[in-house]
Amino acid sequence: MLRQYQKDACNAVVSWFNYHDTPAIVVVATGVGKSHIIASLADYYAKSVRVLIIAHRKELLQQTGEKITSDVGFYSASLGEKDISKPITVAGIHSVYDVVSDWKYILVDECQFLSNNTDDGMYWQIIKNHPAAKVCGFTATPYRLKGGKLGWGEVIYEINYPALLDMGYLAPISNKLLANFVPNLENVEVRLGDYVESQLAEVMEDPALIEAAIKAIIGYGHDRHSCLIFTVSVRHGELLRDALKLNGIDSVMVSGKSSDAERTEAVAQFKHEYGNVRYLINCEIFLVGFYAPNVDAIFCLRPTKSKALWEQMLGRGVRKAEGKTNCLLIDMAGNLAEHGGLGEPYREKARKESKQNKGKICPGCEEFTKPTAKQCPDCGYIFPEIEAPKVVHEYDAD
């Protein structure tokens, strides 16, 4: 049974394609059943035409495929299947990009990976191979990971974190900006919309920052059950893992170098399916397709200029779970000052524009809140009133 906002999203897509042939974009926050919307649309259209669903990770393919009620086939090397004979095909982009069939609708999960340059990439290759197909993308972050809004389609439906939080579908995030631990990134270059990772790693791997991070992780994580830690590089993660071990804390580290078996085992232990791993360190692995509602703390040691990357990290902690009252965010990278909290409006910046502090830090508990807030939402601290300066003229009025 679809929730009302999921029905509204489906209706928006159907209405759009009744009158338009141009691409559409649906924006739905992380953790509230985007795959249900895609599956429902696929079932609806598959009654009369064939449908292709594309994603880039096997976890996403499986999540969507299991929600489809029509006859569905998978076309993905990672899943070991190549079947395009069914009314609905759920396919990995790396496997299907050069395949031609009679699909009339192409539904793209995590469509922020489609470049605004329609001559660029595998997604556009398969779309151009099916010129009569109608295209709809689905995302929680309607901007490119390397910066800039998506411009290749019309956003026809959007519901974000604040609204879904008010409806009770998502868990609140307690934002802590540790201003004393924010790294100095003045000498780190920015290319293609984000920091150069090799230069960023040199800064974040500094022993003083590692020590500060360990103190924060131990101090803030002691009463949390499932802590997800984001790092810049593999070495950065390994340094944190080793430092935690020296302090008597076990953790698991996963990265692009980890095998599928190692990653699966780490996630199973972290979800407490077996074992009891409380700290999971990762280097840009668990951004999309990672389903772990038990995450109740995120430690971010990965500065980024990309709002999309920032919100993907935050999205790992918003799902509700039994016994979970909120997700604690410990930002040691200055991202809250750069982008604001989850669901803050996206704003284009001038090329050389510096960070804009979009809030204030509570001196009592380090909660990062709105600049207009009169009281800390976490500890209740009352911010002092700032009196407006009096205008004093050095002359008498005429």
Short mmCIF file of N, CA, C and O in Angstrom, two decimals, residues 100-223:
data_model
loop_
_atom_site.label_atom_id
_atom_site.label_comp_id
_atom_site.label_asym_id
_atom_site.label_seq_id
_atom_site.Cartn_x
_atom_site.Cartn_y
_atom_site.Cartn_z
N VAL A 100 19.86 -2.60 -27.19
CA VAL A 100 18.72 -1.96 -27.85
C VAL A 100 17.52 -2.91 -27.80
O VAL A 100 17.64 -4.08 -28.16
N SER A 101 16.38 -2.40 -27.32
CA SER A 101 15.16 -3.20 -27.27
C SER A 101 13.97 -2.28 -27.56
O SER A 101 14.15 -1.15 -28.04
N ASP A 102 12.75 -2.73 -27.25
CA ASP A 102 11.56 -1.93 -27.55
C ASP A 102 10.98 -1.29 -26.29
O ASP A 102 9.77 -1.16 -26.15
N TRP A 103 11.83 -0.88 -25.37
CA TRP A 103 11.36 -0.21 -24.15
C TRP A 103 10.74 1.15 -24.47
O TRP A 103 11.31 1.94 -25.22
N LYS A 104 9.60 1.42 -23.87
CA LYS A 104 8.88 2.68 -24.12
C LYS A 104 9.01 3.67 -22.96
O LYS A 104 8.77 4.85 -23.11
N TYR A 105 9.37 3.12 -21.80
CA TYR A 105 9.62 3.98 -20.64
C TYR A 105 10.96 3.57 -20.03
O TYR A 105 11.23 2.37 -19.85
N ILE A 106 11.78 4.57 -19.71
CA ILE A 106 13.06 4.34 -19.05
C ILE A 106 13.03 5.09 -17.72
O ILE A 106 12.93 6.32 -17.69
N LEU A 107 13.09 4.34 -16.63
CA LEU A 107 13.06 4.90 -15.28
C LEU A 107 14.45 4.77 -14.67
O LEU A 107 14.97 3.65 -14.57
N VAL A 108 15.05 5.89 -14.28
CA VAL A 108 16.44 5.91 -13.83
C VAL A 108 16.51 6.19 -12.33
O VAL A 108 16.12 7.28 -11.88
N ASP A 109 16.99 5.22 -11.56
CA ASP A 109 17.19 5.42 -10.12
C ASP A 109 18.52 6.13 -9.89
O ASP A 109 19.49 5.89 -10.60
N GLU A 110 18.55 7.02 -8.88
CA GLU A 110 19.74 7.83 -8.59
C GLU A 110 20.17 8.60 -9.84
O GLU A 110 21.32 8.53 -10.28
N CYS A 111 19.24 9.37 -10.37
CA CYS A 111 19.48 10.04 -11.66
C CYS A 111 20.42 11.23 -11.58
O CYS A 111 20.67 11.88 -12.60
N GLN A 112 20.95 11.52 -10.39
CA GLN A 112 21.96 12.58 -10.30
C GLN A 112 23.23 12.22 -11.05
O GLN A 112 24.09 13.07 -11.29
N PHE A 113 23.35 10.94 -11.46
CA PHE A 113 24.52 10.52 -12.21
C PHE A 113 24.42 10.85 -13.69
O PHE A 113 25.38 10.66 -14.43
N LEU A 114 23.25 11.32 -14.14
CA LEU A 114 23.13 11.75 -15.53
C LEU A 114 23.72 13.14 -15.69
O LEU A 114 23.30 14.09 -15.02
N SER A 115 24.68 13.26 -16.58
CA SER A 115 25.33 14.54 -16.82
C SER A 115 24.36 15.51 -17.48
O SER A 115 23.46 15.11 -18.23
N ASN A 116 24.55 16.80 -17.22
CA ASN A 116 23.78 17.81 -17.92
C ASN A 116 24.18 17.90 -19.40
O ASN A 116 23.45 18.47 -20.20
N ASN A 117 25.33 17.34 -19.71
CA ASN A 117 25.77 17.24 -21.10
C ASN A 117 25.21 15.94 -21.68
O ASN A 117 25.68 14.85 -21.35
N THR A 118 24.21 16.05 -22.54
CA THR A 118 23.52 14.86 -23.04
C THR A 118 24.36 14.06 -24.04
O THR A 118 23.89 13.04 -24.55
N ASP A 119 25.56 14.53 -24.32
CA ASP A 119 26.47 13.75 -25.17
C ASP A 119 27.47 12.96 -24.34
O ASP A 119 28.39 12.34 -24.89
N ASP A 120 27.29 12.97 -23.03
CA ASP A 120 28.30 12.41 -22.14
C ASP A 120 27.74 11.25 -21.31
O ASP A 120 26.72 11.38 -20.63
N GLY A 121 28.40 10.10 -21.37
CA GLY A 121 28.09 9.01 -20.44
C GLY A 121 27.20 7.92 -20.97
O GLY A 121 26.52 8.04 -22.00
N MET A 122 27.20 6.79 -20.24
CA MET A 122 26.47 5.59 -20.63
C MET A 122 24.95 5.78 -20.54
O MET A 122 24.20 5.19 -21.32
N TYR A 123 24.49 6.57 -19.54
CA TYR A 123 23.05 6.79 -19.42
C TYR A 123 22.48 7.41 -20.68
O TYR A 123 21.45 6.97 -21.20
N TRP A 124 23.15 8.44 -21.17
CA TRP A 124 22.65 9.11 -22.36
C TRP A 124 22.81 8.24 -23.60
O TRP A 124 22.04 8.38 -24.56
N GLN A 125 23.77 7.35 -23.58
CA GLN A 125 23.93 6.45 -24.73
C GLN A 125 22.70 5.56 -24.89
O GLN A 125 22.15 5.42 -25.99
N ILE A 126 22.24 4.96 -23.78
CA ILE A 126 21.08 4.08 -23.90
C ILE A 126 19.80 4.87 -24.16
O ILE A 126 18.90 4.42 -24.89
N ILE A 127 19.70 6.08 -23.61
CA ILE A 127 18.53 6.91 -23.88
C ILE A 127 18.46 7.28 -25.36
O ILE A 127 17.40 7.24 -25.99
N LYS A 128 19.61 7.61 -25.93
CA LYS A 128 19.64 7.96 -27.36
C LYS A 128 19.38 6.75 -28.25
O LYS A 128 18.89 6.89 -29.37
N ASN A 129 19.68 5.55 -27.73
CA ASN A 129 19.39 4.33 -28.49
C ASN A 129 17.88 4.03 -28.51
O ASN A 129 17.45 3.15 -29.25
N HIS A 130 17.10 4.76 -27.67
CA HIS A 130 15.66 4.56 -27.60
C HIS A 130 14.97 5.92 -27.68
O HIS A 130 14.38 6.40 -26.69
N PRO A 131 15.03 6.57 -28.83
CA PRO A 131 14.53 7.94 -28.96
C PRO A 131 13.04 8.10 -28.71
O PRO A 131 12.58 9.20 -28.37
N ALA A 132 12.26 7.03 -28.85
CA ALA A 132 10.81 7.12 -28.62
C ALA A 132 10.44 6.91 -27.16
O ALA A 132 9.29 7.11 -26.76
N ALA A 133 11.41 6.48 -26.35
CA ALA A 133 11.11 6.19 -24.94
C ALA A 133 10.97 7.46 -24.12
O ALA A 133 11.66 8.46 -24.36
N LYS A 134 10.08 7.42 -23.14
CA LYS A 134 9.91 8.54 -22.21
C LYS A 134 10.77 8.26 -20.97
O LYS A 134 10.78 7.14 -20.46
N VAL A 135 11.48 9.30 -20.53
CA VAL A 135 12.50 9.13 -19.49
C VAL A 135 12.10 9.87 -18.21
O VAL A 135 11.74 11.05 -18.25
N CYS A 136 12.17 9.16 -17.08
CA CYS A 136 11.93 9.79 -15.78
C CYS A 136 13.03 9.37 -14.82
O CYS A 136 13.34 8.18 -14.69
N GLY A 137 13.64 10.35 -14.17
CA GLY A 137 14.69 10.09 -13.19
C GLY A 137 14.19 10.29 -11.77
O GLY A 137 13.29 11.11 -11.53
N PHE A 138 14.79 9.57 -10.84
CA PHE A 138 14.40 9.64 -9.43
C PHE A 138 15.65 9.85 -8.59
O PHE A 138 16.67 9.17 -8.78
N THR A 139 15.58 10.78 -7.64
CA THR A 139 16.74 11.10 -6.82
C THR A 139 16.33 11.77 -5.52
O THR A 139 15.23 12.33 -5.43
N ALA A 140 17.22 11.71 -4.54
CA ALA A 140 17.04 12.49 -3.31
C ALA A 140 17.84 13.78 -3.38
O ALA A 140 17.62 14.70 -2.60
N THR A 141 18.78 13.83 -4.34
CA THR A 141 19.69 14.98 -4.44
C THR A 141 19.72 15.45 -5.90
O THR A 141 20.50 14.94 -6.70
N PRO A 142 18.88 16.41 -6.27
CA PRO A 142 18.77 16.82 -7.68
C PRO A 142 19.88 17.76 -8.13
O PRO A 142 19.63 18.80 -8.74
N TYR A 143 21.10 17.39 -7.83
CA TYR A 143 22.26 18.14 -8.29
C TYR A 143 23.39 17.16 -8.53
O TYR A 143 23.45 16.09 -7.92
N ARG A 144 24.29 17.53 -9.38
CA ARG A 144 25.40 16.68 -9.72
C ARG A 144 26.34 16.53 -8.52
O ARG A 144 26.52 17.46 -7.74
N LEU A 145 26.95 15.34 -8.38
CA LEU A 145 27.89 15.12 -7.27
C LEU A 145 29.06 16.09 -7.34
O LEU A 145 29.67 16.43 -6.34
N LYS A 146 29.40 16.53 -8.56
CA LYS A 146 30.50 17.49 -8.71
C LYS A 146 30.01 18.93 -8.75
O LYS A 146 30.74 19.83 -9.11
N GLY A 147 28.75 19.14 -8.36
CA GLY A 147 28.23 20.50 -8.25
C GLY A 147 27.29 20.87 -9.37
O GLY A 147 27.37 20.39 -10.49
N GLY A 148 26.33 21.78 -9.06
CA GLY A 148 25.39 22.26 -10.06
C GLY A 148 24.09 21.47 -10.06
O GLY A 148 24.06 20.28 -9.82
N LYS A 149 23.00 22.17 -10.34
CA LYS A 149 21.69 21.53 -10.38
C LYS A 149 21.53 20.69 -11.64
O LYS A 149 22.15 20.95 -12.67
N LEU A 150 20.66 19.68 -11.56
CA LEU A 150 20.32 18.91 -12.75
C LEU A 150 19.51 19.79 -13.69
O LEU A 150 18.52 20.39 -13.29
N GLY A 151 19.94 19.82 -14.95
CA GLY A 151 19.26 20.69 -15.91
C GLY A 151 18.71 19.96 -17.11
O GLY A 151 18.18 20.59 -18.03
N TRP A 152 18.80 18.65 -17.11
CA TRP A 152 18.38 17.89 -18.30
C TRP A 152 16.90 17.50 -18.28
O TRP A 152 16.38 16.98 -19.25
N GLY A 153 16.20 17.77 -17.17
CA GLY A 153 14.78 17.41 -17.09
C GLY A 153 14.02 18.37 -16.19
O GLY A 153 14.61 19.20 -15.48
N GLU A 154 12.70 18.25 -16.21
CA GLU A 154 11.83 19.10 -15.40
C GLU A 154 11.50 18.40 -14.09
O GLU A 154 11.06 17.23 -14.09
N VAL A 155 11.72 19.08 -12.96
CA VAL A 155 11.32 18.52 -11.67
C VAL A 155 9.80 18.64 -11.56
O VAL A 155 9.25 19.74 -11.44
N ILE A 156 9.09 17.51 -11.60
CA ILE A 156 7.62 17.52 -11.62
C ILE A 156 7.01 17.17 -10.27
O ILE A 156 5.82 17.37 -10.06
N TYR A 157 7.84 16.65 -9.37
CA TYR A 157 7.36 16.36 -8.02
C TYR A 157 8.55 16.38 -7.07
O TYR A 157 9.61 15.87 -7.40
N GLU A 158 8.35 16.98 -5.90
CA GLU A 158 9.46 17.08 -4.94
C GLU A 158 8.91 17.08 -3.52
O GLU A 158 7.99 17.82 -3.19
N ILE A 159 9.48 16.22 -2.68
CA ILE A 159 9.18 16.23 -1.25
C ILE A 159 10.47 15.92 -0.51
O ILE A 159 11.13 14.92 -0.78
N ASN A 160 10.85 16.81 0.40
CA ASN A 160 12.17 16.73 1.02
C ASN A 160 12.10 16.37 2.50
O ASN A 160 11.03 16.20 3.08
N TYR A 161 13.29 16.31 3.08
CA TYR A 161 13.46 15.83 4.46
C TYR A 161 12.60 16.58 5.48
O TYR A 161 11.92 15.93 6.30
N PRO A 162 12.58 17.93 5.51
CA PRO A 162 11.80 18.60 6.56
C PRO A 162 10.32 18.21 6.55
O PRO A 162 9.73 17.98 7.62
N ALA A 163 9.71 18.13 5.36
CA ALA A 163 8.29 17.78 5.29
C ALA A 163 8.04 16.35 5.75
O ALA A 163 7.09 16.07 6.49
N LEU A 164 8.91 15.44 5.33
CA LEU A 164 8.74 14.03 5.70
C LEU A 164 9.05 13.80 7.18
O LEU A 164 8.49 12.91 7.81
N LEU A 165 9.94 14.62 7.73
CA LEU A 165 10.22 14.57 9.17
C LEU A 165 8.97 14.99 9.95
O LEU A 165 8.59 14.33 10.93
N ASP A 166 8.31 16.06 9.50
CA ASP A 166 7.09 16.52 10.16
C ASP A 166 5.98 15.47 10.07
O ASP A 166 5.15 15.37 10.98
N MET A 167 5.95 14.70 8.98
CA MET A 167 4.94 13.65 8.83
C MET A 167 5.23 12.43 9.69
O MET A 167 4.40 11.54 9.83
N GLY A 168 6.44 12.37 10.26
CA GLY A 168 6.79 11.25 11.12
C GLY A 168 7.40 10.06 10.42
O GLY A 168 7.55 8.99 11.02
N TYR A 169 7.80 10.24 9.15
CA TYR A 169 8.35 9.12 8.39
C TYR A 169 9.87 8.99 8.54
O TYR A 169 10.43 7.95 8.18
N LEU A 170 10.54 10.02 9.03
CA LEU A 170 12.00 10.00 9.15
C LEU A 170 12.42 10.38 10.57
O LEU A 170 11.67 11.01 11.32
N ALA A 171 13.65 10.00 10.89
CA ALA A 171 14.20 10.32 12.21
C ALA A 171 14.89 11.68 12.18
O ALA A 171 15.50 12.04 11.16
N PRO A 172 14.81 12.45 13.27
CA PRO A 172 15.50 13.74 13.31
C PRO A 172 17.00 13.58 13.41
O PRO A 172 17.51 12.56 13.90
N ILE A 173 17.73 14.58 12.92
CA ILE A 173 19.19 14.61 13.02
C ILE A 173 19.58 15.70 13.99
O ILE A 173 19.10 16.83 13.91
N SER A 174 20.45 15.35 14.94
CA SER A 174 21.02 16.33 15.86
C SER A 174 22.38 16.75 15.31
O SER A 174 23.32 15.95 15.29
N ASN A 175 22.47 17.98 14.81
CA ASN A 175 23.67 18.45 14.10
C ASN A 175 24.68 19.08 15.07
O ASN A 175 24.39 20.10 15.68
N LYS A 176 25.86 18.46 15.18
CA LYS A 176 26.92 19.02 16.02
C LYS A 176 28.10 19.42 15.12
O LYS A 176 28.68 18.57 14.43
N LEU A 177 28.41 20.69 15.11
CA LEU A 177 29.56 21.19 14.34
C LEU A 177 30.69 21.47 15.32
O LEU A 177 30.62 22.40 16.12
N LEU A 178 31.74 20.63 15.28
CA LEU A 178 32.87 20.80 16.20
C LEU A 178 33.84 21.80 15.61
O LEU A 178 34.78 21.46 14.90
N ALA A 179 33.58 23.07 15.91
CA ALA A 179 34.32 24.16 15.29
C ALA A 179 35.81 24.08 15.58
O ALA A 179 36.64 24.48 14.75
N ASN A 180 36.19 23.57 16.74
CA ASN A 180 37.60 23.49 17.10
C ASN A 180 38.36 22.46 16.28
O ASN A 180 39.60 22.46 16.25
N PHE A 181 37.63 21.54 15.62
CA PHE A 181 38.28 20.46 14.87
C PHE A 181 38.17 20.65 13.36
O PHE A 181 38.52 19.76 12.61
N VAL A 182 37.63 21.78 12.90
CA VAL A 182 37.48 21.99 11.46
C VAL A 182 38.85 22.19 10.83
O VAL A 182 39.63 23.03 11.26
N PRO A 183 39.19 21.40 9.80
CA PRO A 183 40.52 21.49 9.19
C PRO A 183 40.71 22.75 8.36
O PRO A 183 39.75 23.35 7.88
N ASN A 184 41.96 23.13 8.19
CA ASN A 184 42.31 24.29 7.36
C ASN A 184 42.49 23.81 5.92
O ASN A 184 43.44 23.09 5.60
N LEU A 185 41.57 24.22 5.06
CA LEU A 185 41.57 23.74 3.67
C LEU A 185 41.92 24.84 2.68
O LEU A 185 41.66 24.71 1.48
N GLU A 186 42.53 25.92 3.16
CA GLU A 186 42.82 27.05 2.29
C GLU A 186 43.73 26.68 1.13
O GLU A 186 43.62 27.24 0.04
N ASN A 187 44.63 25.73 1.35
CA ASN A 187 45.60 25.38 0.30
C ASN A 187 45.18 24.15 -0.51
O ASN A 187 45.95 23.65 -1.33
N VAL A 188 43.97 23.65 -0.26
CA VAL A 188 43.48 22.49 -1.02
C VAL A 188 42.73 22.99 -2.25
O VAL A 188 41.79 23.77 -2.14
N GLU A 189 43.16 22.54 -3.41
CA GLU A 189 42.55 22.98 -4.67
C GLU A 189 41.15 22.39 -4.85
O GLU A 189 40.85 21.31 -4.32
N VAL A 190 40.33 23.11 -5.60
CA VAL A 190 39.00 22.64 -5.96
C VAL A 190 38.96 22.43 -7.47
O VAL A 190 39.25 23.33 -8.25
N ARG A 191 38.63 21.19 -7.88
CA ARG A 191 38.52 20.88 -9.30
C ARG A 191 37.21 20.14 -9.54
O ARG A 191 36.83 19.27 -8.74
N LEU A 192 36.54 20.45 -10.63
CA LEU A 192 35.28 19.80 -11.00
C LEU A 192 34.26 19.84 -9.86
O LEU A 192 33.51 18.91 -9.62
N GLY A 193 34.30 20.95 -9.12
CA GLY A 193 33.28 21.17 -8.11
C GLY A 193 33.57 20.61 -6.73
O GLY A 193 32.75 20.78 -5.82
N ASP A 194 34.72 19.95 -6.53
CA ASP A 194 35.02 19.41 -5.20
C ASP A 194 36.52 19.46 -4.95
O ASP A 194 37.32 19.68 -5.86
N TYR A 195 36.90 19.22 -3.69
CA TYR A 195 38.31 19.25 -3.32
C TYR A 195 39.08 18.13 -4.03
O TYR A 195 38.55 17.04 -4.26
N VAL A 196 40.34 18.42 -4.35
CA VAL A 196 41.22 17.38 -4.90
C VAL A 196 41.51 16.39 -3.77
O VAL A 196 42.07 16.75 -2.74
N GLU A 197 41.11 15.13 -3.98
CA GLU A 197 41.13 14.16 -2.88
C GLU A 197 42.53 13.88 -2.35
O GLU A 197 42.72 13.69 -1.16
N SER A 198 43.53 13.86 -3.22
CA SER A 198 44.89 13.58 -2.75
C SER A 198 45.38 14.68 -1.82
O SER A 198 46.03 14.41 -0.79
N GLN A 199 45.05 15.93 -2.14
CA GLN A 199 45.45 17.05 -1.29
C GLN A 199 44.62 17.07 -0.01
O GLN A 199 45.13 17.37 1.08
N LEU A 200 43.35 16.75 -0.15
CA LEU A 200 42.46 16.71 1.01
C LEU A 200 42.91 15.64 2.00
O LEU A 200 42.91 15.84 3.22
N ALA A 201 43.35 14.49 1.46
CA ALA A 201 43.80 13.40 2.32
C ALA A 201 45.02 13.80 3.13
O ALA A 201 45.13 13.45 4.31
N GLU A 202 45.93 14.55 2.53
CA GLU A 202 47.14 14.99 3.25
C GLU A 202 46.76 15.81 4.47
O GLU A 202 47.38 15.69 5.54
N VAL A 203 45.74 16.66 4.32
CA VAL A 203 45.30 17.49 5.44
C VAL A 203 44.63 16.64 6.52
O VAL A 203 44.95 16.72 7.71
N MET A 204 43.70 15.78 6.10
CA MET A 204 42.89 15.03 7.06
C MET A 204 43.66 13.91 7.75
O MET A 204 43.25 13.44 8.81
N GLU A 205 44.76 13.47 7.16
CA GLU A 205 45.57 12.41 7.77
C GLU A 205 46.57 12.94 8.78
O GLU A 205 47.36 12.17 9.34
N ASP A 206 46.54 14.25 9.03
CA ASP A 206 47.44 14.85 10.02
C ASP A 206 47.22 14.21 11.39
O ASP A 206 46.07 14.06 11.83
N PRO A 207 48.28 13.81 12.09
CA PRO A 207 48.13 13.13 13.38
C PRO A 207 47.31 13.91 14.40
O PRO A 207 46.55 13.31 15.19
N ALA A 208 47.43 15.25 14.39
CA ALA A 208 46.66 16.06 15.34
C ALA A 208 45.16 15.94 15.08
O ALA A 208 44.35 15.86 16.01
N LEU A 209 44.76 15.92 13.79
CA LEU A 209 43.35 15.79 13.45
C LEU A 209 42.84 14.37 13.75
O LEU A 209 41.70 14.18 14.16
N ILE A 210 43.71 13.38 13.54
CA ILE A 210 43.33 12.00 13.87
C ILE A 210 43.08 11.88 15.36
O ILE A 210 42.07 11.29 15.79
N GLU A 211 43.96 12.45 16.16
CA GLU A 211 43.79 12.40 17.62
C GLU A 211 42.52 13.10 18.06
O GLU A 211 41.77 12.60 18.89
N ALA A 212 42.25 14.28 17.46
CA ALA A 212 41.03 15.02 17.80
C ALA A 212 39.80 14.22 17.40
O ALA A 212 38.79 14.19 18.12
N ALA A 213 39.87 13.56 16.23
CA ALA A 213 38.74 12.76 15.76
C ALA A 213 38.46 11.60 16.70
O ALA A 213 37.29 11.31 17.01
N ILE A 214 39.51 10.93 17.16
CA ILE A 214 39.33 9.79 18.06
C ILE A 214 38.68 10.23 19.37
O ILE A 214 37.77 9.56 19.88
N LYS A 215 39.11 11.37 19.90
CA LYS A 215 38.51 11.89 21.13
C LYS A 215 37.02 12.15 20.94
O LYS A 215 36.19 11.85 21.80
N ALA A 216 36.67 12.73 19.77
CA ALA A 216 35.27 13.04 19.50
C ALA A 216 34.45 11.77 19.31
O ALA A 216 33.33 11.66 19.81
N ILE A 217 35.01 10.80 18.58
CA ILE A 217 34.30 9.55 18.34
C ILE A 217 34.03 8.81 19.65
O ILE A 217 32.93 8.31 19.89
N ILE A 218 35.04 8.77 20.52
CA ILE A 218 34.87 8.10 21.81
C ILE A 218 33.91 8.89 22.70
O ILE A 218 33.02 8.32 23.34
N GLY A 219 34.08 10.21 22.72
CA GLY A 219 33.26 11.04 23.60
C GLY A 219 31.79 11.06 23.22
O GLY A 219 30.91 10.97 24.08
N TYR A 220 31.52 11.19 21.92
CA TYR A 220 30.13 11.30 21.48
C TYR A 220 29.50 9.94 21.14
O TYR A 220 28.29 9.82 21.09
N GLY A 221 30.33 8.95 20.86
CA GLY A 221 29.79 7.67 20.42
C GLY A 221 29.58 6.65 21.51
O GLY A 221 29.07 5.55 21.24
N HIS A 222 29.92 6.98 22.75
CA HIS A 222 29.90 5.97 23.81
C HIS A 222 28.49 5.44 24.09
O HIS A 222 28.32 4.30 24.51
N ASP A 223 27.46 6.28 23.87
CA ASP A 223 26.09 5.82 24.15
C ASP A 223 25.28 5.60 22.88
O ASP A 223 24.05 5.54 22.93
#
